[in-house]
Tab-separated table of C-alpha atoms (C1' of nucleotides) in Angstrom:
chain	number	residue	atom	x	y	z
A	30	UNK	CA	0.023	-0.055	0.030
A	31	UNK	CA	1.033	3.624	-0.773
A	32	UNK	CA	2.575	5.476	2.437
A	33	UNK	CA	-0.513	6.874	4.301
A	34	UNK	CA	-1.134	10.225	5.850
A	35	UNK	CA	-3.531	10.145	8.931
A	36	UNK	CA	-6.609	12.806	8.758
A	37	UNK	CA	-5.789	13.503	12.290
A	38	UNK	CA	-2.247	15.142	11.361
A	39	UNK	CA	-3.912	16.751	8.102
A	40	UNK	CA	-3.130	20.369	9.255
A	41	UNK	CA	0.679	19.582	9.205
A	42	UNK	CA	0.337	18.971	5.440
A	43	UNK	CA	-1.469	22.071	4.189
A	44	UNK	CA	-0.325	22.869	0.395
A	45	UNK	CA	1.292	19.299	0.205
A	46	UNK	CA	0.315	16.374	-1.735
A	47	UNK	CA	-0.607	13.379	0.305
A	48	UNK	CA	-2.418	10.005	0.057
A	49	UNK	CA	-5.265	9.391	2.445
A	50	UNK	CA	-6.892	6.033	3.001
A	51	UNK	CA	-10.252	5.330	4.326
A	52	UNK	CA	-14.123	4.821	3.926
A	53	UNK	CA	-16.774	7.146	2.432
A	54	UNK	CA	-18.683	8.644	5.351
A	55	UNK	CA	-21.062	10.575	3.187
A	56	UNK	CA	-21.178	11.649	-0.435
A	57	UNK	CA	-22.820	14.763	-2.027
A	58	UNK	CA	-22.082	16.378	-5.235
A	59	UNK	CA	-23.213	18.710	-8.006
A	60	UNK	CA	-22.654	17.662	-11.660
A	61	UNK	CA	-19.140	17.664	-12.332
A	62	UNK	CA	-18.265	18.171	-8.755
A	63	UNK	CA	-18.278	15.399	-6.132
A	64	UNK	CA	-17.613	15.850	-2.326
A	65	UNK	CA	-16.787	12.764	-0.459
A	66	UNK	CA	-16.394	12.737	3.397
A	67	UNK	CA	-13.702	10.505	3.923
A	68	UNK	CA	-13.260	8.735	7.278
A	69	UNK	CA	-10.029	6.674	8.306
A	70	UNK	CA	-10.479	6.197	11.951
A	71	UNK	CA	-8.539	9.346	13.048
A	72	UNK	CA	-10.774	11.910	11.557
A	73	UNK	CA	-12.860	13.020	8.772
A	74	UNK	CA	-11.935	14.975	5.638
A	75	UNK	CA	-13.724	16.317	2.701
A	76	UNK	CA	-12.496	15.258	-0.585
A	77	UNK	CA	-13.303	17.218	-3.627
A	78	UNK	CA	-13.360	15.399	-6.705
A	79	UNK	CA	-13.589	17.924	-9.765
A	80	UNK	CA	-14.213	16.229	-13.305
A	81	UNK	CA	-11.481	18.399	-14.783
A	82	UNK	CA	-8.908	17.277	-12.316
A	83	UNK	CA	-9.060	13.518	-12.520
A	84	UNK	CA	-9.536	11.167	-15.593
A	85	UNK	CA	-12.649	10.295	-16.923
A	86	UNK	CA	-12.902	6.708	-15.492
A	87	UNK	CA	-11.906	7.849	-12.308
A	88	UNK	CA	-14.666	10.291	-11.967
A	89	UNK	CA	-17.159	7.797	-13.380
A	90	UNK	CA	-15.920	5.274	-10.764
A	91	UNK	CA	-16.192	7.827	-7.888
A	92	UNK	CA	-19.703	8.719	-8.893
A	93	UNK	CA	-20.461	5.034	-8.091
A	94	UNK	CA	-18.850	5.258	-4.600
A	95	UNK	CA	-21.431	4.203	-2.001
A	96	UNK	CA	-21.441	4.805	1.649
A	97	UNK	CA	-18.659	3.013	3.466
A	98	UNK	CA	-16.688	2.092	0.155
A	99	UNK	CA	-12.991	2.129	0.962
A	100	UNK	CA	-10.569	3.911	-1.219
A	101	UNK	CA	-7.239	5.720	-1.077
A	102	UNK	CA	-7.391	9.429	-2.426
A	103	UNK	CA	-4.061	11.266	-3.572
A	104	UNK	CA	-4.236	15.051	-3.745
A	105	UNK	CA	-3.053	18.376	-2.319
A	106	UNK	CA	-4.242	19.704	1.246
A	107	UNK	CA	-5.967	22.954	0.822
A	108	UNK	CA	-7.287	25.141	3.750
A	109	UNK	CA	-10.936	25.928	2.977
A	110	UNK	CA	-13.480	27.411	5.462
A	111	UNK	CA	-16.148	25.817	3.552
A	112	UNK	CA	-15.196	22.137	4.605
A	113	UNK	CA	-15.752	21.056	7.917
A	114	UNK	CA	-12.559	20.736	9.864
A	115	UNK	CA	-11.092	23.634	7.830
A	116	UNK	CA	-9.367	21.463	5.422
A	117	UNK	CA	-10.036	19.382	2.229
A	118	UNK	CA	-8.320	17.202	-0.058
A	119	UNK	CA	-8.300	17.943	-3.935
A	120	UNK	CA	-8.134	14.675	-5.464
A	121	UNK	CA	-5.884	13.985	-8.173
A	122	UNK	CA	-5.842	10.291	-8.089
A	123	UNK	CA	-8.481	7.889	-6.531
A	124	UNK	CA	-7.761	4.205	-6.178
A	125	UNK	CA	-10.987	2.401	-5.136
A	126	UNK	CA	-10.378	-0.456	-2.924
A	127	UNK	CA	-13.828	-2.042	-2.433
A	128	UNK	CA	-17.337	-0.838	-3.174
A	129	UNK	CA	-19.709	-1.353	-0.354
A	130	UNK	CA	-22.748	-3.259	-0.538
A	131	UNK	CA	-25.996	-1.323	0.714
A	132	UNK	CA	-24.857	0.152	3.955
A	133	UNK	CA	-27.606	-0.329	6.449
A	134	UNK	CA	-26.878	2.720	8.786
A	135	UNK	CA	-28.091	5.795	7.123
A	136	UNK	CA	-27.196	9.518	8.224
A	137	UNK	CA	-30.952	9.534	9.570
A	138	UNK	CA	-32.296	8.289	12.793
A	139	UNK	CA	-32.454	4.362	13.764
A	140	UNK	CA	-33.955	2.679	16.567
A	141	UNK	CA	-31.791	1.253	19.408
A	142	UNK	CA	-32.394	-2.653	18.568
A	143	UNK	CA	-31.471	-2.012	15.028
A	144	UNK	CA	-28.384	-0.064	16.033
A	145	UNK	CA	-27.490	-2.778	18.326
A	146	UNK	CA	-28.103	-5.552	15.753
A	147	UNK	CA	-25.671	-3.631	13.637
A	148	UNK	CA	-23.205	-2.903	16.459
A	149	UNK	CA	-20.203	-4.141	14.462
A	150	UNK	CA	-20.860	-1.043	11.902
A	151	UNK	CA	-22.313	1.115	14.445
A	152	UNK	CA	-18.649	1.542	15.821
A	153	UNK	CA	-17.922	3.609	12.657
A	154	UNK	CA	-20.448	6.502	13.454
A	155	UNK	CA	-19.148	9.557	15.137
A	156	UNK	CA	-20.327	9.382	18.603
A	157	UNK	CA	-19.629	5.850	19.176
A	158	UNK	CA	-16.464	6.309	17.747
A	159	UNK	CA	-15.965	9.290	20.520
A	160	UNK	CA	-17.337	7.024	23.232
A	161	UNK	CA	-14.881	4.413	22.546
A	162	UNK	CA	-12.059	6.787	22.084
A	163	UNK	CA	-12.746	8.193	25.468
A	164	UNK	CA	-13.007	4.822	26.912
A	165	UNK	CA	-9.650	4.151	25.859
A	166	UNK	CA	-8.476	7.284	27.351
A	167	UNK	CA	-10.082	6.367	30.871
A	168	UNK	CA	-8.548	2.900	30.823
A	169	UNK	CA	-5.184	4.344	29.801
A	170	UNK	CA	-5.401	7.362	32.487
A	171	UNK	CA	-6.380	4.707	35.294
A	172	UNK	CA	-3.475	2.411	34.525
A	173	UNK	CA	-1.012	5.537	34.384
A	174	UNK	CA	-2.299	6.579	37.786
A	175	UNK	CA	-1.765	3.336	39.380
A	176	UNK	CA	1.500	2.799	37.630
A	177	UNK	CA	2.876	6.182	38.606
A	178	UNK	CA	1.847	5.563	42.098
A	179	UNK	CA	4.030	2.463	42.369
A	180	UNK	CA	1.368	-0.016	42.117
A	181	UNK	CA	1.981	-3.435	40.554
A	182	UNK	CA	-0.480	-4.889	38.008
A	183	UNK	CA	-1.356	-8.441	39.102
A	184	UNK	CA	-4.325	-9.869	37.055
A	185	UNK	CA	-6.778	-11.973	38.614
A	186	UNK	CA	-8.021	-15.303	37.405
A	187	UNK	CA	-11.228	-15.362	35.137
A	188	UNK	CA	-12.020	-19.065	36.068
A	189	UNK	CA	-12.635	-19.308	39.677
A	190	UNK	CA	-13.658	-22.050	41.737
A	191	UNK	CA	-16.339	-20.302	43.977
A	192	UNK	CA	-18.326	-17.095	44.261
A	193	UNK	CA	-16.331	-14.093	45.625
A	194	UNK	CA	-19.263	-12.957	47.558
A	195	UNK	CA	-21.533	-15.617	47.462
A	196	UNK	CA	-24.420	-13.645	46.876
A	197	UNK	CA	-24.517	-12.769	43.109
A	198	UNK	CA	-25.433	-15.332	40.584
A	199	UNK	CA	-22.387	-16.636	38.545
A	200	UNK	CA	-22.146	-18.065	35.028
A	201	UNK	CA	-21.155	-21.762	35.587
A	202	UNK	CA	-18.797	-23.333	32.786
A	203	UNK	CA	-17.913	-27.004	32.393
A	204	UNK	CA	-14.341	-27.128	33.530
A	205	UNK	CA	-13.258	-30.618	32.413
A	206	UNK	CA	-14.884	-32.813	34.961
A	207	UNK	CA	-15.727	-30.123	37.534
A	208	UNK	CA	-17.574	-26.876	37.636
A	209	UNK	CA	-15.893	-23.315	37.334
A	210	UNK	CA	-17.475	-20.088	37.357
A	211	UNK	CA	-16.579	-16.850	35.705
A	212	UNK	CA	-15.218	-14.226	37.987
A	213	UNK	CA	-17.491	-11.615	39.426
A	214	UNK	CA	-14.376	-9.599	41.053
A	215	UNK	CA	-10.841	-9.898	41.268
A	216	UNK	CA	-10.672	-8.598	44.838
A	217	UNK	CA	-9.896	-11.626	46.765
A	218	UNK	CA	-7.151	-12.466	44.911
A	219	UNK	CA	-5.930	-8.699	44.953
A	220	UNK	CA	-5.910	-9.076	48.780
A	221	UNK	CA	-3.414	-12.040	48.520
A	222	UNK	CA	-1.496	-9.786	45.877
A	223	UNK	CA	-1.214	-6.861	48.193
A	224	UNK	CA	0.351	-9.026	50.976
A	225	UNK	CA	3.297	-9.702	48.242
A	226	UNK	CA	3.640	-6.379	46.610
A	227	UNK	CA	2.169	-3.932	48.915
A	228	UNK	CA	0.293	-2.119	46.427
A	229	UNK	CA	-1.483	-3.891	43.583
A	230	UNK	CA	-4.284	-3.682	40.881
A	231	UNK	CA	-6.045	-5.700	38.454
A	232	UNK	CA	-7.793	-4.768	35.332
A	233	UNK	CA	-10.224	-7.265	33.664
A	234	UNK	CA	-13.436	-8.590	32.763
A	235	UNK	CA	-16.143	-9.449	35.223
A	236	UNK	CA	-19.311	-11.539	34.970
A	237	UNK	CA	-22.435	-11.245	36.571
A	238	UNK	CA	-25.313	-13.620	35.829
A	239	UNK	CA	-27.902	-11.236	37.239
A	240	UNK	CA	-31.004	-10.794	35.254
A	241	UNK	CA	-30.634	-7.157	35.653
A	242	UNK	CA	-32.305	-4.948	32.943
A	243	UNK	CA	-31.471	-1.389	33.382
A	244	UNK	CA	-29.269	1.128	31.810
A	245	UNK	CA	-26.575	0.683	34.190
A	246	UNK	CA	-25.976	-3.189	33.977
A	247	UNK	CA	-24.241	-5.340	31.754
A	248	UNK	CA	-23.668	-9.126	32.114
A	249	UNK	CA	-19.984	-8.814	31.095
A	250	UNK	CA	-18.049	-5.577	32.263
A	251	UNK	CA	-14.561	-4.297	33.153
A	252	UNK	CA	-13.266	-3.435	36.552
A	253	UNK	CA	-10.091	-1.835	37.729
A	254	UNK	CA	-9.558	-2.974	41.373
A	255	UNK	CA	-6.633	-1.532	43.314
A	256	UNK	CA	-5.685	-3.120	46.855
A	257	UNK	CA	-3.144	-1.822	49.202
A	258	UNK	CA	-1.540	-3.225	52.401
A	259	UNK	CA	-1.565	-1.071	55.514
A	260	UNK	CA	-4.484	0.981	54.284
A	261	UNK	CA	-7.305	2.198	56.178
A	262	UNK	CA	-10.771	3.604	54.944
A	263	UNK	CA	-9.883	7.203	54.900
A	264	UNK	CA	-6.634	6.450	52.727
A	265	UNK	CA	-8.931	4.052	50.310
A	266	UNK	CA	-11.088	7.138	49.754
A	267	UNK	CA	-8.043	9.420	49.380
A	268	UNK	CA	-6.825	7.061	46.665
A	269	UNK	CA	-10.246	6.811	45.142
A	270	UNK	CA	-10.842	10.425	44.710
A	271	UNK	CA	-7.276	11.074	43.520
A	272	UNK	CA	-7.909	8.565	40.710
A	273	UNK	CA	-11.271	9.769	39.373
A	274	UNK	CA	-9.614	13.450	39.564
A	275	UNK	CA	-6.837	12.121	37.595
A	276	UNK	CA	-8.901	10.383	35.059
A	277	UNK	CA	-11.357	13.274	34.339
A	278	UNK	CA	-8.476	15.474	34.156
A	279	UNK	CA	-6.924	13.283	31.411
A	280	UNK	CA	-10.123	13.102	29.247
A	281	UNK	CA	-10.453	16.753	29.523
A	282	UNK	CA	-6.946	17.300	28.441
A	283	UNK	CA	-6.821	14.606	25.602
A	284	UNK	CA	-10.464	14.120	24.332
A	285	UNK	CA	-11.950	17.597	23.908
A	286	UNK	CA	-12.957	16.816	20.303
A	287	UNK	CA	-14.815	13.769	21.484
A	288	UNK	CA	-16.581	15.344	24.227
A	289	UNK	CA	-17.745	18.151	21.849
A	290	UNK	CA	-18.784	15.286	19.613
A	291	UNK	CA	-20.972	13.985	22.275
A	292	UNK	CA	-22.186	17.515	23.187
A	293	UNK	CA	-20.828	16.848	26.855
A	294	UNK	CA	-21.281	19.671	29.136
A	295	UNK	CA	-17.643	20.064	29.748
A	296	UNK	CA	-17.734	22.638	32.797
A	297	UNK	CA	-19.380	19.783	34.990
A	298	UNK	CA	-16.301	17.811	34.308
A	299	UNK	CA	-14.094	20.614	34.872
A	300	UNK	CA	-15.657	20.846	38.216
A	301	UNK	CA	-14.442	17.508	39.499
A	302	UNK	CA	-11.367	18.300	41.634
A	303	UNK	CA	-10.482	17.004	45.101
A	304	UNK	CA	-11.777	16.816	47.648
A	305	UNK	CA	-14.996	15.126	47.039
A	306	UNK	CA	-17.838	15.415	49.470
A	307	UNK	CA	-17.804	12.395	52.133
A	308	UNK	CA	-21.042	11.646	53.977
A	309	UNK	CA	-22.090	8.749	56.360
A	310	UNK	CA	-24.974	6.403	55.400
A	311	UNK	CA	-26.827	7.984	58.144
A	312	UNK	CA	-26.457	11.518	56.752
A	313	UNK	CA	-27.512	10.131	53.479
A	314	UNK	CA	-30.728	8.476	54.920
A	315	UNK	CA	-31.426	11.913	56.600
A	316	UNK	CA	-31.170	13.412	53.051
A	317	UNK	CA	-33.665	11.113	51.806
A	318	UNK	CA	-35.974	11.461	54.698
A	319	UNK	CA	-35.808	15.406	54.192
A	320	UNK	CA	-36.494	15.033	50.446
A	321	UNK	CA	-39.677	13.072	51.206
A	322	UNK	CA	-38.318	9.748	49.913
A	323	UNK	CA	-40.055	6.615	51.400
A	324	UNK	CA	-36.856	4.776	52.870
A	325	UNK	CA	-36.733	1.871	55.106
A	326	UNK	CA	-34.125	2.123	57.908
A	327	UNK	CA	-30.946	0.019	57.373
A	328	UNK	CA	-31.846	-0.728	53.846
A	329	UNK	CA	-29.320	-0.158	50.838
A	330	UNK	CA	-30.048	2.399	48.505
A	331	UNK	CA	-31.863	2.006	45.389
A	332	UNK	CA	-31.266	3.783	42.074
A	333	UNK	CA	-33.722	6.512	42.733
A	334	UNK	CA	-32.215	7.085	46.205
A	335	UNK	CA	-28.816	7.375	44.613
A	336	UNK	CA	-29.995	10.048	42.344
A	337	UNK	CA	-31.584	11.991	44.978
A	338	UNK	CA	-28.360	12.006	47.006
A	339	UNK	CA	-26.022	12.811	43.966
A	340	UNK	CA	-28.276	15.532	42.959
A	341	UNK	CA	-27.551	17.431	46.186
A	342	UNK	CA	-23.588	17.534	45.042
A	343	UNK	CA	-21.660	18.590	41.989
A	344	UNK	CA	-18.965	16.178	42.481
A	345	UNK	CA	-18.991	12.552	43.233
A	346	UNK	CA	-19.947	11.749	46.739
A	347	UNK	CA	-18.715	9.173	48.900
A	348	UNK	CA	-20.864	7.675	51.118
A	349	UNK	CA	-19.549	5.571	53.942
A	350	UNK	CA	-20.511	3.269	57.155
A	351	UNK	CA	-23.323	1.423	55.625
A	352	UNK	CA	-25.099	-1.342	57.766
A	353	UNK	CA	-22.567	-4.202	57.633
A	354	UNK	CA	-25.921	-6.443	57.193
A	355	UNK	CA	-26.484	-5.210	53.621
A	356	UNK	CA	-22.560	-5.382	52.624
A	357	UNK	CA	-20.366	-8.567	51.752
A	358	UNK	CA	-18.831	-10.842	54.118
A	359	UNK	CA	-15.338	-9.243	54.028
A	360	UNK	CA	-16.071	-5.835	54.901
A	361	UNK	CA	-14.336	-4.800	58.265
A	362	UNK	CA	-16.693	-3.578	60.787
A	363	UNK	CA	-16.315	-0.172	62.484
A	364	UNK	CA	-14.828	-0.750	66.040
A	365	UNK	CA	-16.946	2.218	67.204
A	366	UNK	CA	-19.983	0.895	66.012
A	367	UNK	CA	-19.867	-2.690	65.024
A	368	UNK	CA	-23.315	-2.592	63.232
A	369	UNK	CA	-21.536	-0.483	60.577
A	370	UNK	CA	-19.151	-1.208	57.799
A	371	UNK	CA	-15.936	0.543	56.863
A	372	UNK	CA	-16.953	0.577	53.500
A	373	UNK	CA	-17.438	3.297	50.600
A	374	UNK	CA	-19.525	3.810	47.573
A	375	UNK	CA	-18.773	6.729	45.196
A	376	UNK	CA	-21.946	8.002	43.549
A	377	UNK	CA	-21.458	9.882	40.370
A	378	UNK	CA	-23.198	13.133	39.838
A	379	UNK	CA	-26.101	13.764	37.463
A	380	UNK	CA	-27.959	10.301	38.560
A	381	UNK	CA	-25.273	7.975	37.002
A	382	UNK	CA	-25.303	5.880	40.102
A	383	UNK	CA	-22.590	3.953	41.722
A	384	UNK	CA	-19.040	4.013	40.035
A	385	UNK	CA	-17.017	2.650	42.873
A	386	UNK	CA	-17.380	0.466	45.442
A	387	UNK	CA	-14.988	-0.456	48.076
A	388	UNK	CA	-13.776	-0.348	51.698
A	389	UNK	CA	-11.512	-1.854	54.597
A	390	UNK	CA	-11.235	-5.405	54.645
A	391	UNK	CA	-11.528	-7.821	57.623
A	392	UNK	CA	-8.206	-8.665	58.859
A	393	UNK	CA	-8.885	-10.809	61.614
A	394	UNK	CA	-9.176	-14.637	60.808
A	395	UNK	CA	-11.771	-15.563	63.505
A	396	UNK	CA	-14.152	-12.692	62.523
A	397	UNK	CA	-13.609	-13.465	58.915
A	398	UNK	CA	-14.349	-16.961	59.454
A	399	UNK	CA	-17.652	-16.294	61.366
A	400	UNK	CA	-18.719	-14.072	58.583
A	401	UNK	CA	-17.930	-16.841	55.982
A	402	UNK	CA	-20.208	-19.235	58.074
A	403	UNK	CA	-22.862	-16.771	58.438
A	404	UNK	CA	-23.353	-16.347	54.812
A	405	UNK	CA	-23.144	-20.237	54.338
A	406	UNK	CA	-20.079	-20.102	51.912
A	407	UNK	CA	-17.950	-23.379	51.398
A	408	UNK	CA	-15.286	-23.086	53.933
A	409	UNK	CA	-12.830	-25.385	52.088
A	410	UNK	CA	-12.898	-22.823	49.005
A	411	UNK	CA	-11.968	-20.009	51.073
A	412	UNK	CA	-9.084	-21.436	53.029
A	413	UNK	CA	-6.322	-19.668	51.013
A	414	UNK	CA	-8.341	-16.582	51.678
A	415	UNK	CA	-8.295	-17.203	55.588
A	416	UNK	CA	-4.386	-17.960	54.977
A	417	UNK	CA	-3.994	-14.080	54.424
A	418	UNK	CA	-5.060	-13.514	57.834
A	419	UNK	CA	-3.023	-16.213	59.427
A	420	UNK	CA	0.506	-15.270	57.881
A	421	UNK	CA	1.216	-11.571	58.860
A	422	UNK	CA	-2.321	-10.074	58.495
A	423	UNK	CA	-2.359	-6.416	58.274
A	424	UNK	CA	-5.109	-3.719	57.640
A	425	UNK	CA	-5.746	-3.469	54.148
A	426	UNK	CA	-8.464	-1.717	51.885
A	427	UNK	CA	-9.334	-1.214	48.013
A	428	UNK	CA	-12.041	-0.668	45.840
A	429	UNK	CA	-13.367	-1.498	42.264
A	430	UNK	CA	-14.452	0.946	39.481
A	431	UNK	CA	-16.594	-0.127	36.878
A	432	UNK	CA	-15.042	1.243	33.718
A	433	UNK	CA	-18.383	1.169	31.775
A	434	UNK	CA	-20.302	3.324	34.322
A	435	UNK	CA	-17.343	5.796	34.639
A	436	UNK	CA	-17.499	5.795	30.754
A	437	UNK	CA	-21.176	6.534	30.566
A	438	UNK	CA	-20.857	9.386	33.194
A	439	UNK	CA	-17.755	11.185	31.737
A	440	UNK	CA	-19.366	10.691	28.275
A	441	UNK	CA	-22.730	11.858	29.598
A	442	UNK	CA	-24.435	8.827	27.745
A	443	UNK	CA	-27.746	7.720	29.080
A	444	UNK	CA	-27.219	4.004	28.546
A	445	UNK	CA	-23.912	1.800	29.575
A	446	UNK	CA	-24.630	-0.434	26.610
A	447	UNK	CA	-23.032	2.198	24.255
A	448	UNK	CA	-19.711	2.428	26.634
A	449	UNK	CA	-18.403	-1.092	25.750
A	450	UNK	CA	-17.778	-2.292	22.088
A	451	UNK	CA	-19.759	-5.294	22.192
A	452	UNK	CA	-22.169	-5.116	25.031
A	453	UNK	CA	-23.408	-8.229	26.618
A	454	UNK	CA	-26.808	-7.851	28.351
A	455	UNK	CA	-29.661	-10.302	29.416
A	456	UNK	CA	-31.057	-10.062	26.021
A	457	UNK	CA	-28.103	-9.759	23.873
A	458	UNK	CA	-25.261	-11.880	22.967
A	459	UNK	CA	-24.923	-10.865	19.450
A	460	UNK	CA	-22.913	-9.620	17.530
B	30	U	C1'	-38.198	-12.536	37.860
B	31	C	C1'	-42.097	-8.518	37.908
B	32	C	C1'	-44.614	-4.108	36.078
B	33	G	C1'	-45.518	-1.001	31.635
B	34	G	C1'	-45.079	-0.354	26.223
B	35	U	C1'	-43.686	-1.510	21.019
B	36	G	C1'	-43.802	-4.740	16.797
B	37	U	C1'	-46.349	-2.187	8.915
B	38	A	C1'	-40.896	-1.268	2.971
B	39	G	C1'	-33.705	-1.777	3.838
B	40	C	C1'	-34.458	2.543	7.997
B	41	U	C1'	-37.710	6.045	10.835
B	42	C	C1'	-42.773	6.209	10.887
B	43	A	C1'	-48.356	7.156	9.154
B	44	A	C1'	-52.778	4.436	8.005
B	45	U	C1'	-59.719	8.266	10.815
B	46	C	C1'	-65.057	3.918	13.113
B	47	G	C1'	-63.034	-2.859	10.970
B	48	G	C1'	-63.681	-1.190	4.608
B	49	C	C1'	-58.312	-0.425	-2.022
B	50	A	C1'	-50.891	-0.804	2.215
B	51	G	C1'	-48.836	5.134	2.404
B	52	A	C1'	-44.877	9.072	3.119
B	53	G	C1'	-39.856	10.585	4.185
B	54	C	C1'	-35.067	8.650	4.014
B	55	G	C1'	-31.860	4.827	2.008
B	56	G	C1'	-31.393	1.938	-3.225
B	57	G	C1'	-31.730	2.414	-9.018
B	58	U	C1'	-31.774	5.617	-13.555
B	59	G	C1'	-31.286	10.895	-15.348
B	60	G	C1'	-29.871	16.502	-14.403
B	61	C	C1'	-26.517	19.857	-12.042
B	62	U	C1'	-18.995	23.262	-10.625
B	63	G	C1'	-19.246	24.250	-3.810
B	64	U	C1'	-22.257	20.208	-1.314
B	65	U	C1'	-22.727	20.193	4.289
B	66	A	C1'	-28.400	14.767	6.767
B	67	A	C1'	-27.714	19.019	-0.859
B	68	C	C1'	-31.481	19.772	-4.595
B	69	C	C1'	-34.779	18.298	-8.913
B	70	A	C1'	-37.243	14.466	-12.112
B	71	C	C1'	-38.646	9.320	-12.675
B	72	U	C1'	-38.360	4.339	-10.507
B	73	A	C1'	-38.217	-0.417	-7.749
B	74	G	C1'	-39.197	-2.269	-3.020
B	75	G	C1'	-44.632	-5.426	1.670
B	76	U	C1'	-45.981	-13.257	4.355
B	77	U	C1'	-48.279	-5.493	8.684
B	78	G	C1'	-43.436	-10.268	14.540
B	79	U	C1'	-45.421	-15.824	14.615
B	80	A	C1'	-49.779	-18.914	15.512
B	81	G	C1'	-54.877	-19.314	16.226
B	82	G	C1'	-59.908	-16.992	16.695
B	83	U	C1'	-64.118	-13.372	15.588
B	84	U	C1'	-66.272	-11.111	10.969
B	85	C	C1'	-68.946	-10.487	4.723
B	86	G	C1'	-64.251	-8.085	5.294
B	87	A	C1'	-58.499	-7.481	10.277
B	88	G	C1'	-52.419	-3.586	10.194
B	89	U	C1'	-56.763	-2.166	13.333
B	90	C	C1'	-60.833	-6.418	17.667
B	91	C	C1'	-59.759	-11.434	20.833
B	92	U	C1'	-56.311	-15.448	22.986
B	93	A	C1'	-51.550	-17.217	23.029
B	94	C	C1'	-46.358	-17.097	22.075
B	95	C	C1'	-41.739	-14.654	20.496
B	96	A	C1'	-38.594	-10.477	19.966
B	97	C	C1'	-37.042	-6.082	21.547
B	98	C	C1'	-37.840	-1.219	24.454
B	99	G	C1'	-38.591	1.547	29.612
B	100	G	C1'	-38.752	0.947	34.539
B	101	A	C1'	-37.817	-2.238	39.425
B	102	G	C1'	-35.022	-5.566	42.590
B	103	C	C1'	-29.570	-6.682	42.639
B	104	C	C1'	-24.921	-4.483	41.602
B	105	A	C1'	-19.934	-1.807	39.533
RNA sequence: UCCGGUGUAGCUCAAUCGGCAGAGCGGGUGGCUGUUAACCACUAGGUUGUAGGUUCGAGUCCUACCACCGGAGCCA
């Protein structure tokens, strides 16, 4: 193939002859003049094909180009205010690579079911493209954050012999002659790893066989889960808000164009700076009651409750000290008030719900053992986990951030299914 | 799993009281030297989700099923 110039870099080549390779995003024309919006994955540029500037055959061939046909265009880059992006390419030579069949996604509106059936093609559309570019940046920023703070990436297994929490439904697989389950969290393994490396994180897919059917749920989603030895709840919260600030800052710095494509209100994101508000569960309950919500004491918050609380703050709010009864068995209890857990949920603003859940872990062997028994969990499967409390147990804490929920919030998307390339939901396994 | 909704051309949707199946976009053909979701003319395109029922007659009414959408619970 001819050496290729990417559209993202096109301004550097004004006045020069380049070859751009890509796909037809849209085509208009007027008689002897054709305008082809050419998309190459890095950007879109208007290509001008004038009958007098190319051969008869080339012009005739270009008239037959359909949406998403692939081609290489060689010509001079010119600045032109009439073109979107400010530059256009005056075609001299066009090499058609493939004429696309009738492309199903037109520039008009479509229903969500149709678009999801065509997700493999929908990825080419500008908004979907922007969301996934930002997703990439969020993941990169999160990893940069931990890497720069001395964390070690220690990936957790996907196949697990048991439930991490014992409560959520798991996807069961046939693992040779036994059963294995797809992981729903890497946390327990990170606790073991933290005792080996001090500061660790994992980043991988997690699976929940819950029949959840909301705009915030996927059956397969990605989590980044740090875990730190000799860390308490307060330090855990410091880390979480620092990470979120870093990620949002990185997206604002690197993905302005994409945020604009998504029509995201940037001022809202610019306000995401430390410190974030921190409230206790009891204060949150009081807020709900003051707002007139129908709330049962010692219950967990529902989606509507989270929205009411989050709307009181312009930044993500961290809620701590939930009733231990509604939280997982490994949460450490507050010594001051043993019916409360040393846990934290971070609720994103604008009603996007919980993006982070975490807390300090129970580090006493016997208390943890009691918790396992109370939850009717198979003790044999958790022996290795109890070992962490037998050999140099220390206070430790961590959290998990759901990547897709963070992407949905930062991108201002109303539904999580657009924040992962190929979403898996209760009703969708294809494409 | 529960509650509510939708299903008509490739796509987005109309179709009055139960009375001839329609439009825009997209496709095709022709025209146009500055288009931005171009415009103009012509044209092709239908098992009305599936199966049954009521009726002289069903896209429309009834029953069941299927698919999907929105919400709840659970969670990140």
